[in-house]
Tab-separated table of N, CA and C in Angstrom:
chain	number	residue	atom	x	y	z
A	1340	MET	N	-16.327	10.858	23.520
A	1340	MET	CA	-16.307	9.496	22.972
A	1340	MET	C	-16.159	9.701	21.544
A	1341	ALA	N	-15.644	8.710	20.770
A	1341	ALA	CA	-15.560	8.714	19.413
A	1341	ALA	C	-16.088	7.413	18.783
A	1342	CYS	N	-16.787	7.397	17.688
A	1342	CYS	CA	-17.286	6.247	16.949
A	1342	CYS	C	-16.274	6.117	15.850
A	1343	SER	N	-15.641	4.889	15.787
A	1343	SER	CA	-14.680	4.607	14.780
A	1343	SER	C	-15.121	3.402	13.978
A	1344	LEU	N	-14.760	3.435	12.682
A	1344	LEU	CA	-15.147	2.429	11.730
A	1344	LEU	C	-13.826	1.844	11.069
A	1345	ALA	N	-13.674	0.655	10.989
A	1345	ALA	CA	-12.572	0.128	10.091
A	1345	ALA	C	-13.386	-0.549	8.944
A	1346	LEU	N	-13.177	0.053	7.819
A	1346	LEU	CA	-13.954	-0.358	6.606
A	1346	LEU	C	-13.092	-0.792	5.489
A	1347	LEU	N	-13.722	-1.662	4.670
A	1347	LEU	CA	-13.113	-2.176	3.413
A	1347	LEU	C	-13.755	-1.580	2.236
A	1348	SER	N	-14.785	-0.901	2.427
A	1348	SER	CA	-15.625	-0.328	1.243
A	1348	SER	C	-16.199	0.964	1.650
A	1349	PRO	N	-16.246	1.869	0.608
A	1349	PRO	CA	-16.793	3.202	0.850
A	1349	PRO	C	-18.384	3.125	0.958
A	1350	LYS	N	-18.960	1.905	0.715
A	1350	LYS	CA	-20.399	1.804	0.766
A	1350	LYS	C	-20.952	1.920	2.228
A	1351	HIS	N	-20.163	1.607	3.122
A	1351	HIS	CA	-20.492	1.708	4.530
A	1351	HIS	C	-20.612	3.183	5.077
A	1352	LEU	N	-19.767	3.951	4.594
A	1352	LEU	CA	-19.608	5.295	5.195
A	1352	LEU	C	-20.818	6.272	5.066
A	1353	PRO	N	-21.559	6.235	3.932
A	1353	PRO	CA	-22.718	7.224	3.910
A	1353	PRO	C	-23.760	7.141	4.967
A	1354	VAL	N	-24.002	5.861	5.442
A	1354	VAL	CA	-25.014	5.766	6.467
A	1354	VAL	C	-24.512	6.384	7.749
A	1355	PHE	N	-23.275	6.243	8.073
A	1355	PHE	CA	-22.720	6.976	9.313
A	1355	PHE	C	-22.674	8.426	9.153
A	1356	ILE	N	-22.516	8.986	7.883
A	1356	ILE	CA	-22.495	10.362	7.646
A	1356	ILE	C	-23.909	10.902	7.831
A	1357	GLU	N	-24.867	10.104	7.279
A	1357	GLU	CA	-26.235	10.619	7.397
A	1357	GLU	C	-26.753	10.669	8.870
A	1358	GLU	N	-26.274	9.787	9.712
A	1358	GLU	CA	-26.723	9.714	11.091
A	1358	GLU	C	-25.796	10.245	12.039
A	1359	ASN	N	-24.934	11.142	11.478
A	1359	ASN	CA	-23.900	11.795	12.386
A	1359	ASN	C	-24.490	12.639	13.522
A	1360	ALA	N	-25.595	13.368	13.173
A	1360	ALA	CA	-26.285	14.172	14.152
A	1360	ALA	C	-26.821	13.376	15.306
A	1361	GLU	N	-27.451	12.053	14.894
A	1361	GLU	CA	-27.838	11.224	16.017
A	1361	GLU	C	-26.696	10.735	16.897
A	1362	PHE	N	-25.628	10.480	16.337
A	1362	PHE	CA	-24.424	10.011	17.071
A	1362	PHE	C	-23.984	11.214	18.009
A	1363	LYS	N	-23.930	12.406	17.490
A	1363	LYS	CA	-23.587	13.483	18.362
A	1363	LYS	C	-24.636	13.786	19.454
A	1364	ALA	N	-25.882	13.558	19.180
A	1364	ALA	CA	-26.829	13.773	20.233
A	1364	ALA	C	-26.690	12.681	21.333
A	1365	LYS	N	-26.107	11.610	21.008
A	1365	LYS	CA	-25.827	10.539	22.056
A	1365	LYS	C	-24.500	10.694	22.840
A	1366	GLY	N	-23.875	11.840	22.461
A	1366	GLY	CA	-22.654	12.190	23.148
A	1366	GLY	C	-21.279	11.886	22.480
A	1367	LEU	N	-21.366	11.435	21.155
A	1367	LEU	CA	-20.145	11.116	20.491
A	1367	LEU	C	-19.477	12.477	19.976
A	1368	ASP	N	-18.111	12.573	20.140
A	1368	ASP	CA	-17.468	13.701	19.692
A	1368	ASP	C	-17.162	13.688	18.215
A	1369	SER	N	-16.851	12.481	17.633
A	1369	SER	CA	-16.486	12.424	16.282
A	1369	SER	C	-16.701	11.012	15.716
A	1370	ILE	N	-16.848	10.983	14.379
A	1370	ILE	CA	-16.892	9.693	13.700
A	1370	ILE	C	-15.643	9.646	12.839
A	1371	ASN	N	-14.908	8.526	13.022
A	1371	ASN	CA	-13.663	8.327	12.277
A	1371	ASN	C	-13.685	7.020	11.430
A	1372	CYS	N	-13.204	7.117	10.244
A	1372	CYS	CA	-13.261	6.017	9.265
A	1372	CYS	C	-11.774	5.564	9.068
A	1373	ILE	N	-11.474	4.354	9.398
A	1373	ILE	CA	-10.082	3.883	9.075
A	1373	ILE	C	-10.213	2.788	8.009
A	1374	SER	N	-9.418	2.878	7.025
A	1374	SER	CA	-9.553	1.844	5.928
A	1374	SER	C	-8.139	1.509	5.493
A	1375	ILE	N	-8.028	0.205	4.943
A	1375	ILE	CA	-6.725	-0.160	4.592
A	1375	ILE	C	-6.219	0.368	3.160
A	1376	ASN	N	-6.981	1.324	2.696
A	1376	ASN	CA	-6.680	2.026	1.481
A	1376	ASN	C	-5.553	3.094	1.722
A	1377	SER	N	-4.983	3.623	0.595
A	1377	SER	CA	-3.940	4.691	0.728
A	1377	SER	C	-4.627	6.039	1.052
A	1378	ALA	N	-3.818	6.925	1.446
A	1378	ALA	CA	-4.322	8.294	1.811
A	1378	ALA	C	-4.915	8.939	0.595
A	1379	PHE	N	-4.450	8.585	-0.718
A	1379	PHE	CA	-5.013	9.061	-1.890
A	1379	PHE	C	-6.455	8.495	-2.150
A	1380	VAL	N	-6.631	7.263	-1.840
A	1380	VAL	CA	-8.035	6.718	-1.952
A	1380	VAL	C	-8.951	7.319	-0.930
A	1381	MET	N	-8.466	7.509	0.283
A	1381	MET	CA	-9.281	8.158	1.355
A	1381	MET	C	-9.684	9.482	0.970
A	1382	ASN	N	-8.798	10.361	0.328
A	1382	ASN	CA	-9.105	11.629	-0.120
A	1382	ASN	C	-10.172	11.640	-1.200
A	1383	ALA	N	-10.001	10.641	-2.070
A	1383	ALA	CA	-11.036	10.437	-3.194
A	1383	ALA	C	-12.388	10.073	-2.560
A	1384	TRP	N	-12.499	9.247	-1.535
A	1384	TRP	CA	-13.728	8.986	-0.880
A	1384	TRP	C	-14.323	10.210	-0.313
A	1385	LYS	N	-13.441	10.982	0.378
A	1385	LYS	CA	-13.931	12.273	1.008
A	1385	LYS	C	-14.562	13.175	-0.070
A	1386	GLU	N	-13.900	13.301	-1.169
A	1386	GLU	CA	-14.486	14.252	-2.236
A	1386	GLU	C	-15.763	13.554	-2.899
A	1387	ASN	N	-15.606	12.287	-3.233
A	1387	ASN	CA	-16.726	11.677	-3.991
A	1387	ASN	C	-17.936	11.426	-3.182
A	1388	LEU	N	-17.777	11.169	-1.802
A	1388	LEU	CA	-18.864	10.928	-0.996
A	1388	LEU	C	-19.349	12.174	-0.234
A	1389	LEU	N	-18.757	13.329	-0.498
A	1389	LEU	CA	-19.081	14.654	0.063
A	1389	LEU	C	-18.985	14.565	1.604
A	1390	VAL	N	-17.916	13.959	2.120
A	1390	VAL	CA	-17.773	13.824	3.552
A	1390	VAL	C	-17.457	15.214	4.134
A	1391	ARG	N	-18.201	15.555	5.169
A	1391	ARG	CA	-17.986	16.782	5.812
A	1391	ARG	C	-16.768	16.806	6.677
A	1392	ASP	N	-16.272	18.007	7.123
A	1392	ASP	CA	-15.145	18.054	7.920
A	1392	ASP	C	-15.228	17.500	9.305
A	1393	ASP	N	-16.471	17.194	9.811
A	1393	ASP	CA	-16.605	16.647	11.126
A	1393	ASP	C	-16.606	15.104	11.089
A	1394	VAL	N	-16.314	14.524	9.948
A	1394	VAL	CA	-16.176	13.056	9.879
A	1394	VAL	C	-14.711	12.848	9.360
A	1395	PHE	N	-13.909	12.099	10.143
A	1395	PHE	CA	-12.512	12.020	9.831
A	1395	PHE	C	-12.166	10.674	9.189
A	1396	LEU	N	-11.393	10.771	8.064
A	1396	LEU	CA	-10.992	9.523	7.248
A	1396	LEU	C	-9.554	9.344	7.429
A	1397	TRP	N	-9.092	8.117	7.782
A	1397	TRP	CA	-7.685	7.768	8.085
A	1397	TRP	C	-7.357	6.541	7.212
A	1398	SER	N	-6.088	6.641	6.757
A	1398	SER	CA	-5.542	5.601	5.933
A	1398	SER	C	-4.756	4.636	6.853
A	1399	ASP	N	-5.014	3.392	6.614
A	1399	ASP	CA	-4.143	2.322	7.277
A	1399	ASP	C	-3.537	1.403	6.173
A	1400	GLY	N	-2.917	2.018	5.278
A	1400	GLY	CA	-2.439	1.421	4.003
A	1400	GLY	C	-1.517	0.176	4.196
A	1401	ASN	N	-0.764	0.204	5.360
A	1401	ASN	CA	0.105	-0.965	5.705
A	1401	ASN	C	-0.578	-1.971	6.612
A	1402	GLU	N	-1.832	-1.726	6.911
A	1402	GLU	CA	-2.651	-2.488	7.801
A	1402	GLU	C	-2.079	-2.698	9.220
A	1403	GLU	N	-1.310	-1.724	9.654
A	1403	GLU	CA	-0.740	-1.851	10.988
A	1403	GLU	C	-1.713	-1.765	12.125
A	1404	PHE	N	-2.786	-0.821	12.011
A	1404	PHE	CA	-3.798	-0.645	12.931
A	1404	PHE	C	-4.687	-1.887	12.771
A	1405	THR	N	-5.086	-2.263	11.555
A	1405	THR	CA	-6.044	-3.372	11.394
A	1405	THR	C	-5.449	-4.688	12.039
A	1406	LYS	N	-4.264	-4.894	11.777
A	1406	LYS	CA	-3.505	-6.093	12.425
A	1406	LYS	C	-3.425	-6.018	13.895
A	1407	ALA	N	-3.106	-4.785	14.343
A	1407	ALA	CA	-2.979	-4.564	15.818
A	1407	ALA	C	-4.227	-4.885	16.558
A	1408	ILE	N	-5.488	-4.643	15.917
A	1408	ILE	CA	-6.703	-4.953	16.593
A	1408	ILE	C	-7.244	-6.367	16.136
A	1409	ASP	N	-6.416	-7.034	15.407
A	1409	ASP	CA	-6.595	-8.489	14.896
A	1409	ASP	C	-8.005	-8.518	14.246
A	1410	GLN	N	-8.131	-7.668	13.282
A	1410	GLN	CA	-9.367	-7.620	12.402
A	1410	GLN	C	-9.107	-7.710	10.892
A	1411	SER	N	-8.062	-8.264	10.513
A	1411	SER	CA	-7.699	-8.339	9.101
A	1411	SER	C	-8.800	-9.049	8.260
A	1412	GLU	N	-9.457	-9.988	8.785
A	1412	GLU	CA	-10.449	-10.733	7.963
A	1412	GLU	C	-11.937	-10.256	8.117
A	1413	VAL	N	-12.132	-9.207	8.957
A	1413	VAL	CA	-13.406	-8.697	9.126
A	1413	VAL	C	-13.742	-7.654	8.079
A	1414	LYS	N	-14.964	-7.677	7.544
A	1414	LYS	CA	-15.367	-6.662	6.635
A	1414	LYS	C	-15.573	-5.300	7.208
A	1415	MET	N	-16.119	-5.210	8.345
A	1415	MET	CA	-16.308	-3.916	9.019
A	1415	MET	C	-16.325	-4.037	10.576
A	1416	VAL	N	-15.588	-3.097	11.254
A	1416	VAL	CA	-15.547	-3.080	12.644
A	1416	VAL	C	-16.045	-1.616	13.075
A	1417	CYS	N	-17.076	-1.662	13.948
A	1417	CYS	CA	-17.556	-0.460	14.495
A	1417	CYS	C	-17.351	-0.489	15.986
A	1418	TYR	N	-16.771	0.610	16.489
A	1418	TYR	CA	-16.463	0.590	17.963
A	1418	TYR	C	-16.614	2.066	18.451
A	1419	VAL	N	-16.952	2.147	19.691
A	1419	VAL	CA	-17.137	3.372	20.390
A	1419	VAL	C	-16.067	3.410	21.405
A	1420	VAL	N	-15.210	4.516	21.391
A	1420	VAL	CA	-14.136	4.561	22.318
A	1420	VAL	C	-14.341	5.717	23.320
A	1421	GLY	N	-14.194	5.566	24.589
A	1421	GLY	CA	-14.384	6.631	25.510
A	1421	GLY	C	-13.289	6.561	26.549
A	1422	ASP	N	-12.562	7.630	26.895
A	1422	ASP	CA	-11.459	7.579	27.747
A	1422	ASP	C	-10.412	6.546	27.453
A	1423	GLY	N	-10.144	6.278	26.241
A	1423	GLY	CA	-9.131	5.296	25.803
A	1423	GLY	C	-9.601	3.891	25.931
A	1424	VAL	N	-10.799	3.654	26.249
A	1424	VAL	CA	-11.294	2.306	26.348
A	1424	VAL	C	-12.410	1.950	25.387
A	1425	VAL	N	-12.435	0.800	24.735
A	1425	VAL	CA	-13.460	0.454	23.742
A	1425	VAL	C	-14.720	0.095	24.620
A	1426	LYS	N	-15.738	0.896	24.341
A	1426	LYS	CA	-17.035	0.773	25.187
A	1426	LYS	C	-17.929	-0.170	24.382
A	1427	ILE	N	-17.966	-0.063	23.066
A	1427	ILE	CA	-18.884	-0.900	22.254
A	1427	ILE	C	-18.039	-1.373	21.108
A	1428	LEU	N	-18.246	-2.692	20.670
A	1428	LEU	CA	-17.527	-3.344	19.541
A	1428	LEU	C	-18.545	-4.200	18.772
A	1429	ASN	N	-18.704	-3.801	17.449
A	1429	ASN	CA	-19.552	-4.577	16.554
A	1429	ASN	C	-18.716	-5.074	15.344
A	1430	LEU	N	-18.770	-6.313	15.058
A	1430	LEU	CA	-17.991	-6.889	13.978
A	1430	LEU	C	-18.964	-7.291	12.865
A	1431	GLU	N	-18.776	-7.052	11.665
A	1431	GLU	CA	-19.580	-7.535	10.483
A	1431	GLU	C	-18.676	-8.353	9.611
A	1432	GLU	N	-18.804	-9.630	9.715
A	1432	GLU	CA	-17.915	-10.572	8.958
A	1432	GLU	C	-18.508	-11.025	7.616
A	1433	GLY	N	-19.819	-11.017	7.553
A	1433	GLY	CA	-20.462	-11.636	6.380
A	1433	GLY	C	-20.773	-10.711	5.233
A	1434	SER	N	-21.868	-10.033	5.262
A	1434	SER	CA	-22.346	-9.147	4.217
A	1434	SER	C	-21.483	-7.959	4.046
A	1435	ASP	N	-21.591	-7.381	2.807
A	1435	ASP	CA	-20.895	-6.135	2.576
A	1435	ASP	C	-21.468	-5.022	3.288
A	1436	ILE	N	-22.814	-4.956	3.471
A	1436	ILE	CA	-23.389	-3.915	4.203
A	1436	ILE	C	-24.503	-4.538	5.062
A	1437	PRO	N	-24.343	-4.385	6.422
A	1437	PRO	CA	-25.360	-4.888	7.298
A	1437	PRO	C	-26.630	-4.161	6.979
A	1438	VAL	N	-27.674	-4.833	7.450
A	1438	VAL	CA	-29.081	-4.195	7.284
A	1438	VAL	C	-29.083	-2.844	7.783
A	1439	SER	N	-28.718	-2.676	9.038
A	1439	SER	CA	-28.572	-1.215	9.561
A	1439	SER	C	-27.342	-1.137	10.391
A	1440	PRO	N	-26.314	-0.727	9.753
A	1440	PRO	CA	-24.997	-0.661	10.354
A	1440	PRO	C	-24.884	0.313	11.572
A	1441	THR	N	-25.754	1.186	11.561
A	1441	THR	CA	-25.712	2.247	12.663
A	1441	THR	C	-26.754	1.966	13.809
A	1442	LYS	N	-27.817	1.120	13.487
A	1442	LYS	CA	-28.884	0.885	14.457
A	1442	LYS	C	-28.367	0.300	15.704
A	1443	ASP	N	-27.531	-0.753	15.672
A	1443	ASP	CA	-27.113	-1.316	16.841
A	1443	ASP	C	-26.189	-0.392	17.727
A	1444	MET	N	-25.385	0.427	16.994
A	1444	MET	CA	-24.488	1.299	17.670
A	1444	MET	C	-25.369	2.354	18.404
A	1445	LEU	N	-26.419	2.970	17.850
A	1445	LEU	CA	-27.180	3.970	18.412
A	1445	LEU	C	-27.918	3.427	19.540
A	1446	GLU	N	-28.459	2.223	19.443
A	1446	GLU	CA	-29.242	1.658	20.478
A	1446	GLU	C	-28.317	1.300	21.653
A	1447	ALA	N	-27.058	0.992	21.491
A	1447	ALA	CA	-26.133	0.579	22.560
A	1447	ALA	C	-25.684	1.847	23.302
A	1448	LEU	N	-25.792	3.018	22.710
A	1448	LEU	CA	-25.347	4.234	23.414
A	1448	LEU	C	-26.415	4.603	24.330
């Protein structure tokens, strides 16, 4: 299974990086971050946030993926995918950073 994030801000990512070991202990294979920024911005995030090689950053610069999952207006989407099926889906529409963006995901696993 993979935990994926569709983010609009690099502020969300560090919490998931910090708790990567807990996600792996719950059976997740990888954490993926998808953002509507360019590949150049995503590479800068990787360098500036010291993202390890086991967390993957993906660019959705044209918003093709974001529009395909109908989440253009949402600030953050967290989902767990297993065997090609979304098992858990959390949407954060209000605040920039939820109180505990990983807590609900870890509890649901």
